[in-house]
Amino acid sequence: MEIEITRPKQYQDKFRDYYLWVDDKEVGKIKPNSTAIYCIPDSAQKIRFTIDWCSSPEFALKDIQSNKLTVANTFGSNWFSALLLPLYYITFGKSRYLTITSGT
């Protein structure tokens, strides 16, 4: 299966890469404000992204619509949240720091 992963332009993490994991094996990375295409084995079940010690929740490959995903910082689109929530997301919410959404 080939998937297209988009990482939008965001102020947070703009100098760091996100790493793609498929079934707990690192398969690549995506740079800020870019799009990458990865070939994922048909037998794969789940993916997730990491940055430092933070990550996204696991995402089931069966939930992908039209082979397109977007990965972004959870609070990056809201400036109010970006000011108040970073401490939460790097401590208690570290497994929800990144968000994966399936595009249409």
JSON list of C-alpha atoms in Angstrom, two decimals:
[
{"chain": "A", "resi": 1, "resn": "MET", "atom": "CA", "xyz": [0.00, 0.00, 0.00]},
{"chain": "A", "resi": 2, "resn": "GLU", "atom": "CA", "xyz": [1.32, 3.42, -0.90]},
{"chain": "A", "resi": 3, "resn": "ILE", "atom": "CA", "xyz": [0.34, 6.35, 1.33]},
{"chain": "A", "resi": 4, "resn": "GLU", "atom": "CA", "xyz": [0.90, 10.06, 0.93]},
{"chain": "A", "resi": 5, "resn": "ILE", "atom": "CA", "xyz": [1.71, 11.88, 4.16]},
{"chain": "A", "resi": 6, "resn": "THR", "atom": "CA", "xyz": [1.42, 15.65, 4.43]},
{"chain": "A", "resi": 7, "resn": "ARG", "atom": "CA", "xyz": [2.86, 17.75, 7.22]},
{"chain": "A", "resi": 8, "resn": "PRO", "atom": "CA", "xyz": [1.47, 21.30, 7.16]},
{"chain": "A", "resi": 9, "resn": "LYS", "atom": "CA", "xyz": [3.44, 24.42, 7.97]},
{"chain": "A", "resi": 10, "resn": "GLN", "atom": "CA", "xyz": [3.31, 25.07, 11.73]},
{"chain": "A", "resi": 11, "resn": "TYR", "atom": "CA", "xyz": [5.42, 27.19, 14.02]},
{"chain": "A", "resi": 12, "resn": "GLN", "atom": "CA", "xyz": [5.86, 24.44, 16.62]},
{"chain": "A", "resi": 13, "resn": "ASP", "atom": "CA", "xyz": [8.45, 21.80, 15.69]},
{"chain": "A", "resi": 14, "resn": "LYS", "atom": "CA", "xyz": [9.44, 23.67, 12.53]},
{"chain": "A", "resi": 15, "resn": "PHE", "atom": "CA", "xyz": [13.08, 22.61, 12.86]},
{"chain": "A", "resi": 16, "resn": "ARG", "atom": "CA", "xyz": [12.44, 18.95, 13.78]},
{"chain": "A", "resi": 17, "resn": "ASP", "atom": "CA", "xyz": [11.40, 15.89, 11.80]},
{"chain": "A", "resi": 18, "resn": "TYR", "atom": "CA", "xyz": [8.53, 13.54, 12.59]},
{"chain": "A", "resi": 19, "resn": "TYR", "atom": "CA", "xyz": [9.38, 9.83, 12.40]},
{"chain": "A", "resi": 20, "resn": "LEU", "atom": "CA", "xyz": [6.98, 7.30, 10.89]},
{"chain": "A", "resi": 21, "resn": "TRP", "atom": "CA", "xyz": [6.60, 3.92, 12.60]},
{"chain": "A", "resi": 22, "resn": "VAL", "atom": "CA", "xyz": [4.76, 0.99, 11.03]},
{"chain": "A", "resi": 23, "resn": "ASP", "atom": "CA", "xyz": [3.95, -1.87, 13.41]},
{"chain": "A", "resi": 24, "resn": "ASP", "atom": "CA", "xyz": [6.63, -0.60, 15.83]},
{"chain": "A", "resi": 25, "resn": "LYS", "atom": "CA", "xyz": [9.39, -0.37, 13.17]},
{"chain": "A", "resi": 26, "resn": "GLU", "atom": "CA", "xyz": [10.76, 2.98, 12.06]},
{"chain": "A", "resi": 27, "resn": "VAL", "atom": "CA", "xyz": [10.37, 3.34, 8.29]},
{"chain": "A", "resi": 28, "resn": "GLY", "atom": "CA", "xyz": [11.03, 7.00, 7.56]},
{"chain": "A", "resi": 29, "resn": "LYS", "atom": "CA", "xyz": [10.66, 10.61, 8.48]},
{"chain": "A", "resi": 30, "resn": "ILE", "atom": "CA", "xyz": [8.80, 13.66, 7.26]},
{"chain": "A", "resi": 31, "resn": "LYS", "atom": "CA", "xyz": [10.25, 17.13, 7.29]},
{"chain": "A", "resi": 32, "resn": "PRO", "atom": "CA", "xyz": [8.31, 20.29, 8.21]},
{"chain": "A", "resi": 33, "resn": "ASN", "atom": "CA", "xyz": [5.99, 21.73, 5.56]},
{"chain": "A", "resi": 34, "resn": "SER", "atom": "CA", "xyz": [6.38, 18.80, 3.17]},
{"chain": "A", "resi": 35, "resn": "THR", "atom": "CA", "xyz": [4.69, 15.79, 1.63]},
{"chain": "A", "resi": 36, "resn": "ALA", "atom": "CA", "xyz": [6.21, 12.31, 1.41]},
{"chain": "A", "resi": 37, "resn": "ILE", "atom": "CA", "xyz": [5.07, 9.03, -0.12]},
{"chain": "A", "resi": 38, "resn": "TYR", "atom": "CA", "xyz": [5.82, 5.73, 1.63]},
{"chain": "A", "resi": 39, "resn": "CYS", "atom": "CA", "xyz": [5.17, 2.14, 0.63]},
{"chain": "A", "resi": 40, "resn": "ILE", "atom": "CA", "xyz": [3.65, 0.29, 3.55]},
{"chain": "A", "resi": 41, "resn": "PRO", "atom": "CA", "xyz": [3.44, -3.53, 3.54]},
{"chain": "A", "resi": 42, "resn": "ASP", "atom": "CA", "xyz": [-0.10, -4.83, 2.97]},
{"chain": "A", "resi": 43, "resn": "SER", "atom": "CA", "xyz": [0.23, -6.91, 6.13]},
{"chain": "A", "resi": 44, "resn": "ALA", "atom": "CA", "xyz": [0.80, -3.82, 8.32]},
{"chain": "A", "resi": 45, "resn": "GLN", "atom": "CA", "xyz": [-1.85, -3.05, 10.91]},
{"chain": "A", "resi": 46, "resn": "LYS", "atom": "CA", "xyz": [-1.01, 0.32, 12.49]},
{"chain": "A", "resi": 47, "resn": "ILE", "atom": "CA", "xyz": [1.14, 3.40, 12.19]},
{"chain": "A", "resi": 48, "resn": "ARG", "atom": "CA", "xyz": [2.21, 6.22, 14.48]},
{"chain": "A", "resi": 49, "resn": "PHE", "atom": "CA", "xyz": [4.52, 9.21, 14.41]},
{"chain": "A", "resi": 50, "resn": "THR", "atom": "CA", "xyz": [7.07, 10.32, 16.99]},
{"chain": "A", "resi": 51, "resn": "ILE", "atom": "CA", "xyz": [9.11, 13.38, 17.80]},
{"chain": "A", "resi": 52, "resn": "ASP", "atom": "CA", "xyz": [11.60, 13.13, 20.65]},
{"chain": "A", "resi": 53, "resn": "TRP", "atom": "CA", "xyz": [9.75, 11.42, 23.51]},
{"chain": "A", "resi": 54, "resn": "CYS", "atom": "CA", "xyz": [6.28, 12.45, 22.28]},
{"chain": "A", "resi": 55, "resn": "SER", "atom": "CA", "xyz": [4.09, 10.65, 19.76]},
{"chain": "A", "resi": 56, "resn": "SER", "atom": "CA", "xyz": [0.72, 10.35, 18.11]},
{"chain": "A", "resi": 57, "resn": "PRO", "atom": "CA", "xyz": [-1.87, 7.77, 19.09]},
{"chain": "A", "resi": 58, "resn": "GLU", "atom": "CA", "xyz": [-1.67, 4.61, 16.98]},
{"chain": "A", "resi": 59, "resn": "PHE", "atom": "CA", "xyz": [-3.67, 4.84, 13.77]},
{"chain": "A", "resi": 60, "resn": "ALA", "atom": "CA", "xyz": [-5.19, 1.73, 12.17]},
{"chain": "A", "resi": 61, "resn": "LEU", "atom": "CA", "xyz": [-4.29, 1.43, 8.50]},
{"chain": "A", "resi": 62, "resn": "LYS", "atom": "CA", "xyz": [-7.80, 0.17, 7.74]},
{"chain": "A", "resi": 63, "resn": "ASP", "atom": "CA", "xyz": [-9.06, 3.67, 8.67]},
{"chain": "A", "resi": 64, "resn": "ILE", "atom": "CA", "xyz": [-7.12, 5.42, 5.89]},
{"chain": "A", "resi": 65, "resn": "GLN", "atom": "CA", "xyz": [-9.34, 7.02, 3.27]},
{"chain": "A", "resi": 66, "resn": "SER", "atom": "CA", "xyz": [-7.91, 7.50, -0.23]},
{"chain": "A", "resi": 67, "resn": "ASN", "atom": "CA", "xyz": [-4.34, 6.71, 0.92]},
{"chain": "A", "resi": 68, "resn": "LYS", "atom": "CA", "xyz": [-3.71, 10.25, 2.21]},
{"chain": "A", "resi": 69, "resn": "LEU", "atom": "CA", "xyz": [-2.77, 11.24, 5.75]},
{"chain": "A", "resi": 70, "resn": "THR", "atom": "CA", "xyz": [-1.97, 14.51, 7.48]},
{"chain": "A", "resi": 71, "resn": "VAL", "atom": "CA", "xyz": [0.20, 14.60, 10.59]},
{"chain": "A", "resi": 72, "resn": "ALA", "atom": "CA", "xyz": [0.37, 17.77, 12.65]},
{"chain": "A", "resi": 73, "resn": "ASN", "atom": "CA", "xyz": [1.12, 19.14, 16.07]},
{"chain": "A", "resi": 74, "resn": "THR", "atom": "CA", "xyz": [-2.08, 18.85, 18.11]},
{"chain": "A", "resi": 75, "resn": "PHE", "atom": "CA", "xyz": [-2.18, 22.43, 19.31]},
{"chain": "A", "resi": 76, "resn": "GLY", "atom": "CA", "xyz": [-0.44, 24.09, 16.38]},
{"chain": "A", "resi": 77, "resn": "SER", "atom": "CA", "xyz": [-3.53, 25.52, 14.71]},
{"chain": "A", "resi": 78, "resn": "ASN", "atom": "CA", "xyz": [-4.77, 27.42, 17.75]},
{"chain": "A", "resi": 79, "resn": "TRP", "atom": "CA", "xyz": [-2.50, 30.15, 19.14]},
{"chain": "A", "resi": 80, "resn": "PHE", "atom": "CA", "xyz": [-4.33, 30.18, 22.49]},
{"chain": "A", "resi": 81, "resn": "SER", "atom": "CA", "xyz": [-3.72, 26.46, 22.99]},
{"chain": "A", "resi": 82, "resn": "ALA", "atom": "CA", "xyz": [-0.13, 26.87, 21.81]},
{"chain": "A", "resi": 83, "resn": "LEU", "atom": "CA", "xyz": [0.49, 29.25, 24.69]},
{"chain": "A", "resi": 84, "resn": "LEU", "atom": "CA", "xyz": [-1.25, 27.26, 27.42]},
{"chain": "A", "resi": 85, "resn": "LEU", "atom": "CA", "xyz": [-0.96, 23.55, 26.59]},
{"chain": "A", "resi": 86, "resn": "PRO", "atom": "CA", "xyz": [2.65, 22.71, 25.64]},
{"chain": "A", "resi": 87, "resn": "LEU", "atom": "CA", "xyz": [3.57, 21.65, 29.18]},
{"chain": "A", "resi": 88, "resn": "TYR", "atom": "CA", "xyz": [0.62, 19.24, 29.27]},
{"chain": "A", "resi": 89, "resn": "TYR", "atom": "CA", "xyz": [1.46, 17.73, 25.88]},
{"chain": "A", "resi": 90, "resn": "ILE", "atom": "CA", "xyz": [5.11, 17.10, 26.70]},
{"chain": "A", "resi": 91, "resn": "THR", "atom": "CA", "xyz": [4.27, 15.48, 30.06]},
{"chain": "A", "resi": 92, "resn": "PHE", "atom": "CA", "xyz": [0.91, 13.80, 30.63]},
{"chain": "A", "resi": 93, "resn": "GLY", "atom": "CA", "xyz": [-0.30, 14.11, 27.02]},
{"chain": "A", "resi": 94, "resn": "LYS", "atom": "CA", "xyz": [2.93, 13.00, 25.38]},
{"chain": "A", "resi": 95, "resn": "SER", "atom": "CA", "xyz": [1.17, 10.17, 23.51]},
{"chain": "A", "resi": 96, "resn": "ARG", "atom": "CA", "xyz": [-1.27, 12.69, 21.99]},
{"chain": "A", "resi": 97, "resn": "TYR", "atom": "CA", "xyz": [1.24, 15.39, 21.03]},
{"chain": "A", "resi": 98, "resn": "LEU", "atom": "CA", "xyz": [0.78, 14.66, 17.30]},
{"chain": "A", "resi": 99, "resn": "THR", "atom": "CA", "xyz": [-2.49, 14.12, 15.45]},
{"chain": "A", "resi": 100, "resn": "ILE", "atom": "CA", "xyz": [-3.03, 11.90, 12.40]},
{"chain": "A", "resi": 101, "resn": "THR", "atom": "CA", "xyz": [-6.02, 12.59, 10.17]},
{"chain": "A", "resi": 102, "resn": "SER", "atom": "CA", "xyz": [-7.07, 10.73, 7.06]},
{"chain": "A", "resi": 103, "resn": "GLY", "atom": "CA", "xyz": [-7.72, 12.89, 4.00]},
{"chain": "A", "resi": 104, "resn": "THR", "atom": "CA", "xyz": [-10.33, 12.42, 1.35]}
]
